[in-house]
PDB file of C-alpha atoms in Angstrom:
ATOM      1  CA  UNK E   1      14.501 -21.113 -23.118  1.00  0.00           C
ATOM      2  CA  UNK E   2      11.061 -19.541 -23.532  1.00  0.00           C
ATOM      3  CA  UNK E   3      12.213 -15.940 -23.985  1.00  0.00           C
ATOM      4  CA  UNK E   4      15.320 -16.296 -26.126  1.00  0.00           C
ATOM      5  CA  UNK E   5      15.657 -13.259 -28.398  1.00  0.00           C
ATOM      6  CA  UNK E   6      13.243 -11.144 -26.346  1.00  0.00           C
ATOM      7  CA  UNK E   7      13.959  -7.914 -24.493  1.00  0.00           C
ATOM      8  CA  UNK E   8      12.109  -7.144 -21.251  1.00  0.00           C
ATOM      9  CA  UNK E   9      11.916  -3.972 -19.197  1.00  0.00           C
ATOM     10  CA  UNK E  10      10.967  -4.444 -15.542  1.00  0.00           C
ATOM     11  CA  UNK E  11      10.253  -1.230 -13.662  1.00  0.00           C
ATOM     12  CA  UNK E  12      11.201  -0.968 -10.008  1.00  0.00           C
ATOM     13  CA  UNK E  13      13.494  -3.962 -10.202  1.00  0.00           C
ATOM     14  CA  UNK E  14      16.312  -3.143  -7.781  1.00  0.00           C
ATOM     15  CA  UNK E  15      14.847  -5.383  -5.054  1.00  0.00           C
ATOM     16  CA  UNK E  16      11.978  -7.609  -4.011  1.00  0.00           C
ATOM     17  CA  UNK E  17       9.447  -8.813  -6.559  1.00  0.00           C
ATOM     18  CA  UNK E  18      10.974  -6.754  -9.371  1.00  0.00           C
ATOM     19  CA  UNK E  19      14.401  -8.235  -8.837  1.00  0.00           C
ATOM     20  CA  UNK E  20      12.918 -11.724  -8.764  1.00  0.00           C
ATOM     21  CA  UNK E  21      11.141 -11.087 -12.064  1.00  0.00           C
ATOM     22  CA  UNK E  22      14.314  -9.814 -13.744  1.00  0.00           C
ATOM     23  CA  UNK E  23      16.246 -12.895 -12.698  1.00  0.00           C
ATOM     24  CA  UNK E  24      13.548 -15.307 -13.863  1.00  0.00           C
ATOM     25  CA  UNK E  25      13.195 -13.603 -17.250  1.00  0.00           C
ATOM     26  CA  UNK E  26      16.969 -13.690 -17.663  1.00  0.00           C
ATOM     27  CA  UNK E  27      16.960 -17.408 -16.829  1.00  0.00           C
ATOM     28  CA  UNK E  28      14.439 -17.852 -19.638  1.00  0.00           C
ATOM     29  CA  UNK E  29      16.839 -16.201 -22.087  1.00  0.00           C
ATOM     30  CA  UNK E  30      15.525 -12.632 -22.200  1.00  0.00           C
ATOM     31  CA  UNK E  31      17.733  -9.581 -22.219  1.00  0.00           C
ATOM     32  CA  UNK E  32      16.588  -7.406 -19.352  1.00  0.00           C
ATOM     33  CA  UNK E  33      16.366  -3.724 -18.552  1.00  0.00           C
ATOM     34  CA  UNK E  34      16.596  -3.038 -14.823  1.00  0.00           C
ATOM     35  CA  UNK E  35      14.961   0.176 -13.664  1.00  0.00           C
ATOM     36  CA  UNK E  36      15.400   1.774 -10.255  1.00  0.00           C
ATOM     37  CA  UNK E  37      14.572   5.105  -8.664  1.00  0.00           C
ATOM     38  CA  UNK E  38      16.487   5.405  -5.392  1.00  0.00           C
ATOM     39  CA  UNK E  39      18.455   2.186  -4.767  1.00  0.00           C
ATOM     40  CA  UNK E  40      21.489   2.085  -7.095  1.00  0.00           C
ATOM     41  CA  UNK E  41      23.114  -0.506  -4.868  1.00  0.00           C
ATOM     42  CA  UNK E  42      20.111  -2.780  -5.375  1.00  0.00           C
ATOM     43  CA  UNK E  43      20.268  -2.300  -9.130  1.00  0.00           C
ATOM     44  CA  UNK E  44      23.952  -3.245  -9.081  1.00  0.00           C
ATOM     45  CA  UNK E  45      23.135  -6.338  -7.041  1.00  0.00           C
ATOM     46  CA  UNK E  46      20.467  -7.328  -9.560  1.00  0.00           C
ATOM     47  CA  UNK E  47      22.927  -6.714 -12.387  1.00  0.00           C
ATOM     48  CA  UNK E  48      25.551  -8.945 -10.804  1.00  0.00           C
ATOM     49  CA  UNK E  49      22.996 -11.728 -10.384  1.00  0.00           C
ATOM     50  CA  UNK E  50      21.988 -11.399 -14.036  1.00  0.00           C
ATOM     51  CA  UNK E  51      25.629 -11.601 -15.062  1.00  0.00           C
ATOM     52  CA  UNK E  52      25.971 -14.773 -12.996  1.00  0.00           C
ATOM     53  CA  UNK E  53      23.061 -16.252 -14.943  1.00  0.00           C
ATOM     54  CA  UNK E  54      24.834 -15.278 -18.143  1.00  0.00           C
ATOM     55  CA  UNK E  55      22.327 -12.702 -19.328  1.00  0.00           C
ATOM     56  CA  UNK E  56      22.791  -9.266 -20.792  1.00  0.00           C
ATOM     57  CA  UNK E  57      21.613  -6.350 -18.713  1.00  0.00           C
ATOM     58  CA  UNK E  58      20.924  -2.652 -19.094  1.00  0.00           C
ATOM     59  CA  UNK E  59      20.222  -0.672 -15.927  1.00  0.00           C
ATOM     60  CA  UNK E  60      18.272   2.375 -17.010  1.00  0.00           C
ATOM     61  CA  UNK E  61      18.090   6.025 -15.962  1.00  0.00           C
ATOM     62  CA  UNK E  62      16.902   9.221 -17.574  1.00  0.00           C
ATOM     63  CA  UNK E  63      19.902  11.518 -17.419  1.00  0.00           C
ATOM     64  CA  UNK E  64      21.975  10.822 -20.529  1.00  0.00           C
ATOM     65  CA  UNK E  65      24.632  13.402 -19.611  1.00  0.00           C
ATOM     66  CA  UNK E  66      25.464  11.391 -16.485  1.00  0.00           C
ATOM     67  CA  UNK E  67      25.658   8.022 -18.198  1.00  0.00           C
ATOM     68  CA  UNK E  68      29.040   6.282 -18.393  1.00  0.00           C
ATOM     69  CA  UNK E  69      30.509   5.205 -21.701  1.00  0.00           C
ATOM     70  CA  UNK E  70      28.624   2.107 -22.723  1.00  0.00           C
ATOM     71  CA  UNK E  71      31.751   0.361 -23.977  1.00  0.00           C
ATOM     72  CA  UNK E  72      33.217   0.425 -20.466  1.00  0.00           C
ATOM     73  CA  UNK E  73      30.674  -2.166 -19.371  1.00  0.00           C
ATOM     74  CA  UNK E  74      29.186  -4.181 -22.241  1.00  0.00           C
ATOM     75  CA  UNK E  75      26.756  -5.995 -19.915  1.00  0.00           C
ATOM     76  CA  UNK E  76      25.480  -3.068 -17.871  1.00  0.00           C
ATOM     77  CA  UNK E  77      24.510   0.570 -18.140  1.00  0.00           C
ATOM     78  CA  UNK E  78      23.702   1.853 -14.673  1.00  0.00           C
ATOM     79  CA  UNK E  79      21.232   4.749 -14.417  1.00  0.00           C
ATOM     80  CA  UNK E  80      17.708   5.454 -13.056  1.00  0.00           C
ATOM     81  CA  UNK E  81      14.141   6.650 -13.759  1.00  0.00           C
ATOM     82  CA  UNK E  82      11.302   7.876 -11.576  1.00  0.00           C
ATOM     83  CA  UNK E  83       8.086   6.197 -12.714  1.00  0.00           C
ATOM     84  CA  UNK E  84       6.114   9.103 -11.289  1.00  0.00           C
ATOM     85  CA  UNK E  85       7.601  11.435 -13.902  1.00  0.00           C
ATOM     86  CA  UNK E  86       6.278  11.101 -17.447  1.00  0.00           C
ATOM     87  CA  UNK E  87       9.332  12.685 -19.094  1.00  0.00           C
ATOM     88  CA  UNK E  88      11.604  10.196 -17.348  1.00  0.00           C
ATOM     89  CA  UNK E  89       9.312   7.319 -18.285  1.00  0.00           C
ATOM     90  CA  UNK E  90       9.522   8.226 -21.960  1.00  0.00           C
ATOM     91  CA  UNK E  91      13.281   8.573 -21.757  1.00  0.00           C
ATOM     92  CA  UNK E  92      13.529   5.198 -20.013  1.00  0.00           C
ATOM     93  CA  UNK E  93      11.650   3.484 -22.838  1.00  0.00           C
ATOM     94  CA  UNK E  94      13.668   5.352 -25.473  1.00  0.00           C
ATOM     95  CA  UNK E  95      17.021   4.466 -23.900  1.00  0.00           C
ATOM     96  CA  UNK E  96      16.026   0.840 -23.498  1.00  0.00           C
ATOM     97  CA  UNK E  97      15.117   0.618 -27.175  1.00  0.00           C
ATOM     98  CA  UNK E  98      18.259   2.496 -28.209  1.00  0.00           C
ATOM     99  CA  UNK E  99      20.432   0.026 -26.293  1.00  0.00           C
ATOM    100  CA  UNK E 100      18.859  -3.253 -27.358  1.00  0.00           C
ATOM    101  CA  UNK E 101      17.152  -2.171 -30.571  1.00  0.00           C
ATOM    102  CA  UNK E 102      13.735  -3.354 -29.404  1.00  0.00           C
ATOM    103  CA  UNK E 103      11.421  -4.034 -26.494  1.00  0.00           C
ATOM    104  CA  UNK E 104       9.095  -7.021 -26.428  1.00  0.00           C
ATOM    105  CA  UNK E 105       7.940  -7.235 -22.812  1.00  0.00           C
ATOM    106  CA  UNK E 106       7.047  -4.509 -20.327  1.00  0.00           C
ATOM    107  CA  UNK E 107       6.523  -5.462 -16.695  1.00  0.00           C
ATOM    108  CA  UNK E 108       4.975  -2.559 -14.792  1.00  0.00           C
ATOM    109  CA  UNK E 109       6.198  -3.510 -11.341  1.00  0.00           C
ATOM    110  CA  UNK E 110       7.157  -0.196  -9.698  1.00  0.00           C
ATOM    111  CA  UNK E 111       4.749   0.796  -6.963  1.00  0.00           C
ATOM    112  CA  UNK E 112       4.530   2.607  -3.640  1.00  0.00           C
ATOM    113  CA  UNK E 113       2.107   2.782  -0.732  1.00  0.00           C
ATOM    114  CA  UNK E 114       1.445   5.319   2.011  1.00  0.00           C
ATOM    115  CA  UNK E 115      -0.131   4.386   5.343  1.00  0.00           C
ATOM    116  CA  UNK E 116      -2.617   6.840   6.869  1.00  0.00           C
ATOM    117  CA  UNK E 117      -6.249   6.983   7.979  1.00  0.00           C
ATOM    118  CA  UNK E 118      -8.377   8.281   5.114  1.00  0.00           C
ATOM    119  CA  UNK E 119      -9.124  11.566   6.899  1.00  0.00           C
ATOM    120  CA  UNK E 120      -5.408  12.278   7.297  1.00  0.00           C
ATOM    121  CA  UNK E 121      -4.178  11.493   3.764  1.00  0.00           C
ATOM    122  CA  UNK E 122      -2.288  14.460   2.331  1.00  0.00           C
ATOM    123  CA  UNK E 123      -2.552  15.605  -1.255  1.00  0.00           C
ATOM    124  CA  UNK E 124       1.186  15.012  -1.651  1.00  0.00           C
ATOM    125  CA  UNK E 125       0.929  11.391  -0.540  1.00  0.00           C
ATOM    126  CA  UNK E 126      -2.150  10.778  -2.683  1.00  0.00           C
ATOM    127  CA  UNK E 127      -0.372  12.213  -5.731  1.00  0.00           C
ATOM    128  CA  UNK E 128       2.794  10.215  -5.046  1.00  0.00           C
ATOM    129  CA  UNK E 129       0.885   6.924  -4.950  1.00  0.00           C
ATOM    130  CA  UNK E 130      -1.251   7.670  -8.002  1.00  0.00           C
ATOM    131  CA  UNK E 131       1.661   9.036 -10.035  1.00  0.00           C
ATOM    132  CA  UNK E 132       3.741   5.887  -9.678  1.00  0.00           C
ATOM    133  CA  UNK E 133       1.074   3.196  -9.417  1.00  0.00           C
ATOM    134  CA  UNK E 134      -1.364   4.357 -12.088  1.00  0.00           C
ATOM    135  CA  UNK E 135      -0.146   7.302 -14.134  1.00  0.00           C
ATOM    136  CA  UNK E 136       3.286   5.731 -14.440  1.00  0.00           C
ATOM    137  CA  UNK E 137       1.801   2.470 -15.675  1.00  0.00           C
ATOM    138  CA  UNK E 138      -0.419   4.350 -18.128  1.00  0.00           C
ATOM    139  CA  UNK E 139       2.404   6.295 -19.756  1.00  0.00           C
ATOM    140  CA  UNK E 140       5.033   3.532 -19.657  1.00  0.00           C
ATOM    141  CA  UNK E 141       2.554   1.309 -21.445  1.00  0.00           C
ATOM    142  CA  UNK E 142       1.716   4.077 -23.908  1.00  0.00           C
ATOM    143  CA  UNK E 143       5.383   4.557 -24.828  1.00  0.00           C
ATOM    144  CA  UNK E 144       5.844   0.798 -25.182  1.00  0.00           C
ATOM    145  CA  UNK E 145       2.772   0.484 -27.398  1.00  0.00           C
ATOM    146  CA  UNK E 146       3.946   3.337 -29.612  1.00  0.00           C
ATOM    147  CA  UNK E 147       7.213   1.454 -30.147  1.00  0.00           C
ATOM    148  CA  UNK E 148       5.454  -1.822 -30.937  1.00  0.00           C
ATOM    149  CA  UNK E 149       3.008  -0.085 -33.266  1.00  0.00           C
ATOM    150  CA  UNK E 150       5.779   1.766 -35.101  1.00  0.00           C
ATOM    151  CA  UNK E 151       7.740  -1.450 -35.595  1.00  0.00           C
ATOM    152  CA  UNK E 152       4.616  -3.517 -36.336  1.00  0.00           C
ATOM    153  CA  UNK E 153       5.501  -6.127 -33.731  1.00  0.00           C
ATOM    154  CA  UNK E 154       3.436  -7.936 -31.077  1.00  0.00           C
ATOM    155  CA  UNK E 155       4.240  -7.523 -27.410  1.00  0.00           C
ATOM    156  CA  UNK E 156       3.418  -8.368 -23.810  1.00  0.00           C
ATOM    157  CA  UNK E 157       2.342  -5.948 -21.082  1.00  0.00           C
ATOM    158  CA  UNK E 158       2.286  -7.443 -17.579  1.00  0.00           C
ATOM    159  CA  UNK E 159       1.188  -5.309 -14.652  1.00  0.00           C
ATOM    160  CA  UNK E 160       2.045  -6.185 -11.076  1.00  0.00           C
ATOM    161  CA  UNK E 161      -1.180  -5.311  -9.335  1.00  0.00           C
ATOM    162  CA  UNK E 162      -2.262  -6.563  -5.901  1.00  0.00           C
ATOM    163  CA  UNK E 163      -4.995  -8.506  -4.171  1.00  0.00           C
ATOM    164  CA  UNK E 164      -6.028  -5.009  -3.117  1.00  0.00           C
ATOM    165  CA  UNK E 165      -7.491  -4.359  -6.532  1.00  0.00           C
ATOM    166  CA  UNK E 166     -10.267  -6.485  -5.013  1.00  0.00           C
ATOM    167  CA  UNK E 167      -9.657  -6.638  -1.266  1.00  0.00           C
ATOM    168  CA  UNK E 168     -10.237  -3.536   0.915  1.00  0.00           C
ATOM    169  CA  UNK E 169      -7.171  -2.430   2.865  1.00  0.00           C
ATOM    170  CA  UNK E 170      -8.075   0.148   5.538  1.00  0.00           C
ATOM    171  CA  UNK E 171      -5.547   2.989   5.914  1.00  0.00           C
ATOM    172  CA  UNK E 172      -4.267   2.413   2.366  1.00  0.00           C
ATOM    173  CA  UNK E 173      -7.148   3.891   0.384  1.00  0.00           C
ATOM    174  CA  UNK E 174      -5.033   5.632  -2.267  1.00  0.00           C
ATOM    175  CA  UNK E 175      -3.097   2.421  -2.867  1.00  0.00           C
ATOM    176  CA  UNK E 176      -6.301   0.400  -3.272  1.00  0.00           C
ATOM    177  CA  UNK E 177      -7.727   3.012  -5.638  1.00  0.00           C
ATOM    178  CA  UNK E 178      -4.574   2.880  -7.752  1.00  0.00           C
ATOM    179  CA  UNK E 179      -4.744  -0.908  -8.028  1.00  0.00           C
ATOM    180  CA  UNK E 180      -8.454  -0.825  -8.806  1.00  0.00           C
ATOM    181  CA  UNK E 181      -7.659   1.637 -11.580  1.00  0.00           C
ATOM    182  CA  UNK E 182      -4.944  -0.685 -12.846  1.00  0.00           C
ATOM    183  CA  UNK E 183      -7.477  -3.512 -13.070  1.00  0.00           C
ATOM    184  CA  UNK E 184      -9.777  -1.444 -15.323  1.00  0.00           C
ATOM    185  CA  UNK E 185      -6.840  -0.099 -17.332  1.00  0.00           C
ATOM    186  CA  UNK E 186      -5.752  -3.690 -17.996  1.00  0.00           C
ATOM    187  CA  UNK E 187      -9.195  -4.777 -19.125  1.00  0.00           C
ATOM    188  CA  UNK E 188      -9.683  -1.777 -21.387  1.00  0.00           C
ATOM    189  CA  UNK E 189      -6.251  -1.985 -23.005  1.00  0.00           C
ATOM    190  CA  UNK E 190      -6.610  -5.732 -23.526  1.00  0.00           C
ATOM    191  CA  UNK E 191      -9.524  -4.986 -25.853  1.00  0.00           C
ATOM    192  CA  UNK E 192      -8.036  -1.927 -27.515  1.00  0.00           C
ATOM    193  CA  UNK E 193      -4.595  -3.427 -28.131  1.00  0.00           C
ATOM    194  CA  UNK E 194      -5.600  -6.957 -29.126  1.00  0.00           C
ATOM    195  CA  UNK E 195      -5.770  -6.061 -32.864  1.00  0.00           C
ATOM    196  CA  UNK E 196      -2.094  -5.027 -32.586  1.00  0.00           C
ATOM    197  CA  UNK E 197      -1.110  -8.430 -31.184  1.00  0.00           C
ATOM    198  CA  UNK E 198      -0.415  -6.978 -27.735  1.00  0.00           C
ATOM    199  CA  UNK E 199      -1.661  -8.821 -24.664  1.00  0.00           C
ATOM    200  CA  UNK E 200      -2.203  -7.068 -21.315  1.00  0.00           C
ATOM    201  CA  UNK E 201      -2.566  -8.905 -18.008  1.00  0.00           C
ATOM    202  CA  UNK E 202      -2.349  -8.307 -14.264  1.00  0.00           C
ATOM    203  CA  UNK E 203      -0.524 -10.410 -11.719  1.00  0.00           C
ATOM    204  CA  UNK E 204      -1.969  -9.737  -8.263  1.00  0.00           C
ATOM    205  CA  UNK E 205       0.330 -10.795  -5.420  1.00  0.00           C
ATOM    206  CA  UNK E 206      -0.843 -11.218  -1.873  1.00  0.00           C
ATOM    207  CA  UNK E 207       1.595 -11.155   1.045  1.00  0.00           C
ATOM    208  CA  UNK E 208       5.083 -11.609  -0.407  1.00  0.00           C
ATOM    209  CA  UNK E 209       8.274 -11.738   1.644  1.00  0.00           C
ATOM    210  CA  UNK E 210      10.187  -8.674   0.442  1.00  0.00           C
ATOM    211  CA  UNK E 211      12.189  -5.823   2.050  1.00  0.00           C
ATOM    212  CA  UNK E 212       9.038  -3.650   2.153  1.00  0.00           C
ATOM    213  CA  UNK E 213       7.590  -6.124   4.683  1.00  0.00           C
ATOM    214  CA  UNK E 214      10.555  -6.082   7.081  1.00  0.00           C
ATOM    215  CA  UNK E 215       8.529  -4.495   9.869  1.00  0.00           C
ATOM    216  CA  UNK E 216       5.818  -7.140   9.537  1.00  0.00           C
ATOM    217  CA  UNK E 217       8.352  -9.967   9.491  1.00  0.00           C
ATOM    218  CA  UNK E 218       9.796  -8.698  12.768  1.00  0.00           C
ATOM    219  CA  UNK E 219       6.412  -8.570  14.492  1.00  0.00           C
ATOM    220  CA  UNK E 220       5.429 -12.137  15.483  1.00  0.00           C
ATOM    221  CA  UNK E 221       1.883 -11.149  16.505  1.00  0.00           C
ATOM    222  CA  UNK E 222       1.026  -9.402  13.240  1.00  0.00           C
ATOM    223  CA  UNK E 223       2.790 -12.042  11.171  1.00  0.00           C
ATOM    224  CA  UNK E 224       0.895 -14.805  12.949  1.00  0.00           C
ATOM    225  CA  UNK E 225      -2.442 -13.083  12.331  1.00  0.00           C
ATOM    226  CA  UNK E 226      -1.622 -12.723   8.638  1.00  0.00           C
ATOM    227  CA  UNK E 227      -0.518 -16.335   8.248  1.00  0.00           C
ATOM    228  CA  UNK E 228      -3.780 -17.394   9.888  1.00  0.00           C
ATOM    229  CA  UNK E 229      -5.556 -15.817   6.888  1.00  0.00           C
ATOM    230  CA  UNK E 230      -3.422 -17.602   4.275  1.00  0.00           C
ATOM    231  CA  UNK E 231      -4.701 -21.151   3.632  1.00  0.00           C
ATOM    232  CA  UNK E 232      -1.304 -22.322   2.378  1.00  0.00           C
ATOM    233  CA  UNK E 233       0.186 -21.161   5.679  1.00  0.00           C
ATOM    234  CA  UNK E 234       3.168 -19.196   4.406  1.00  0.00           C
ATOM    235  CA  UNK E 235       4.171 -15.902   2.834  1.00  0.00           C
ATOM    236  CA  UNK E 236       4.817 -15.897  -0.881  1.00  0.00           C
ATOM    237  CA  UNK E 237       8.311 -15.508  -2.300  1.00  0.00           C
ATOM    238  CA  UNK E 238       9.331 -13.248  -5.201  1.00  0.00           C
ATOM    239  CA  UNK E 239       9.888 -16.337  -7.347  1.00  0.00           C
ATOM    240  CA  UNK E 240       6.231 -17.305  -6.874  1.00  0.00           C
ATOM    241  CA  UNK E 241       5.295 -14.119  -8.721  1.00  0.00           C
ATOM    242  CA  UNK E 242       8.198 -14.263 -11.162  1.00  0.00           C
ATOM    243  CA  UNK E 243       7.258 -17.732 -12.402  1.00  0.00           C
ATOM    244  CA  UNK E 244       3.832 -16.513 -13.435  1.00  0.00           C
ATOM    245  CA  UNK E 245       5.263 -13.404 -15.104  1.00  0.00           C
ATOM    246  CA  UNK E 246       7.633 -15.588 -17.136  1.00  0.00           C
ATOM    247  CA  UNK E 247       4.685 -17.690 -18.290  1.00  0.00           C
ATOM    248  CA  UNK E 248       2.607 -14.643 -19.279  1.00  0.00           C
ATOM    249  CA  UNK E 249       5.608 -13.187 -21.122  1.00  0.00           C
ATOM    250  CA  UNK E 250       6.025 -16.364 -23.174  1.00  0.00           C
ATOM    251  CA  UNK E 251       4.284 -17.659 -26.255  1.00  0.00           C
ATOM    252  CA  UNK E 252       2.515 -20.229 -24.088  1.00  0.00           C
ATOM    253  CA  UNK E 253       0.241 -17.433 -22.821  1.00  0.00           C
ATOM    254  CA  UNK E 254      -0.564 -15.945 -26.227  1.00  0.00           C
ATOM    255  CA  UNK E 255      -4.333 -16.450 -25.782  1.00  0.00           C
ATOM    256  CA  UNK E 256      -4.530 -14.842 -22.335  1.00  0.00           C
ATOM    257  CA  UNK E 257      -5.375 -11.149 -22.166  1.00  0.00           C
ATOM    258  CA  UNK E 258      -7.396  -8.856 -19.919  1.00  0.00           C
ATOM    259  CA  UNK E 259      -6.988 -11.193 -16.949  1.00  0.00           C
ATOM    260  CA  UNK E 260      -5.920 -10.773 -13.355  1.00  0.00           C
ATOM    261  CA  UNK E 261      -4.195 -13.842 -11.966  1.00  0.00           C
ATOM    262  CA  UNK E 262      -3.896 -13.898  -8.184  1.00  0.00           C
ATOM    263  CA  UNK E 263      -0.763 -15.208  -6.439  1.00  0.00           C
ATOM    264  CA  UNK E 264      -1.685 -15.183  -2.759  1.00  0.00           C
ATOM    265  CA  UNK E 265      -1.815 -18.671  -1.252  1.00  0.00           C
ATOM    266  CA  UNK E 266      -5.597 -18.379  -1.034  1.00  0.00           C
ATOM    267  CA  UNK E 267      -5.585 -15.134   0.990  1.00  0.00           C
ATOM    268  CA  UNK E 268      -8.108 -13.199  -1.100  1.00  0.00           C
ATOM    269  CA  UNK E 269     -11.020 -15.557  -0.575  1.00  0.00           C
ATOM    270  CA  UNK E 270     -10.152 -16.407   3.025  1.00  0.00           C
ATOM    271  CA  UNK E 271      -9.306 -12.974   4.461  1.00  0.00           C
ATOM    272  CA  UNK E 272     -10.969 -11.847   7.687  1.00  0.00           C
ATOM    273  CA  UNK E 273     -10.278  -8.657   9.627  1.00  0.00           C
ATOM    274  CA  UNK E 274      -9.020  -9.491  13.115  1.00  0.00           C
TER     275      UNK E 274
END
C-alpha cells in the first residue's frame, strides 16, 4: 500500500469528493482524519466505510469540551470544524496531530459556492465563499507547514480546485475568484516550500456526480447540455478525483509540485456556452 504509515487530513470529507478521497487514502494504508462542518451523519457514514476497509479514523471538530472519551471508540473521534474560521482550523490541525502524533498529507477539499448575478452578490455571500475556499486553505496549509517544519519532515499539500480556476462561470464570480486565487497560492507555495521537502499541487475537477449536483442530475435538459460539452460523454465520479489525489499523496509523485491537474473528461478545452 502506497500510504502505509502516513496520516492524512481531508477537509470537508463527510460526502461527495471528500468522502471519496478519504476512502481511497484509507485503501492505500493511510490513517485518515475526516473533517465536517454541518453533516455529522455524513461523517459517521464515512467513518463506517473506513472501518469496513480496516483503516483507523479520527473525525475532527474544534470543541474539545464536547468531545467524547477517546477510549470509548478507538477507531473514531466524532467532532467538527468550520474551515471559514481560522481558530477552528488551527484547532483541527492541532487535534489531528495530538491524536495520531503526526500529519503527512493535507487535502484542502472543503469548498462552497453561491449562485447570483454579479450585481446582486452580497458581502456576506462573498465573504462566506472566500473564507472557506481561499482563506481556509491558506491557514490550514500554514498550520500544517508549521507542524512539518517543527518536526523537520516532508509533506504533501493537495488542493481540490476546479476547472473554474481557468474557465469562466457566469453567476459564480466569487467562486471563480477563489479558485483562481488557489491556483496562484499553489504555485507560490510550491516554490517557497520546496526547500522544506513539501510539495503543493492542485487537482481541478470538472463536473463530478456528487450530492451538490442533485438539482442538475434531476434536470434532463441541463444535464444533456452539460454532457454535450464533455468529450468523454459522462459525469466524473468521486473516485476519478480520489485516484489522482492518492497518486499525488504518494512517493510516486515526489517530483511534481506547483501543478494543476485537471480531471474533467475533456470539458475545459471543449466547453461552449449554450
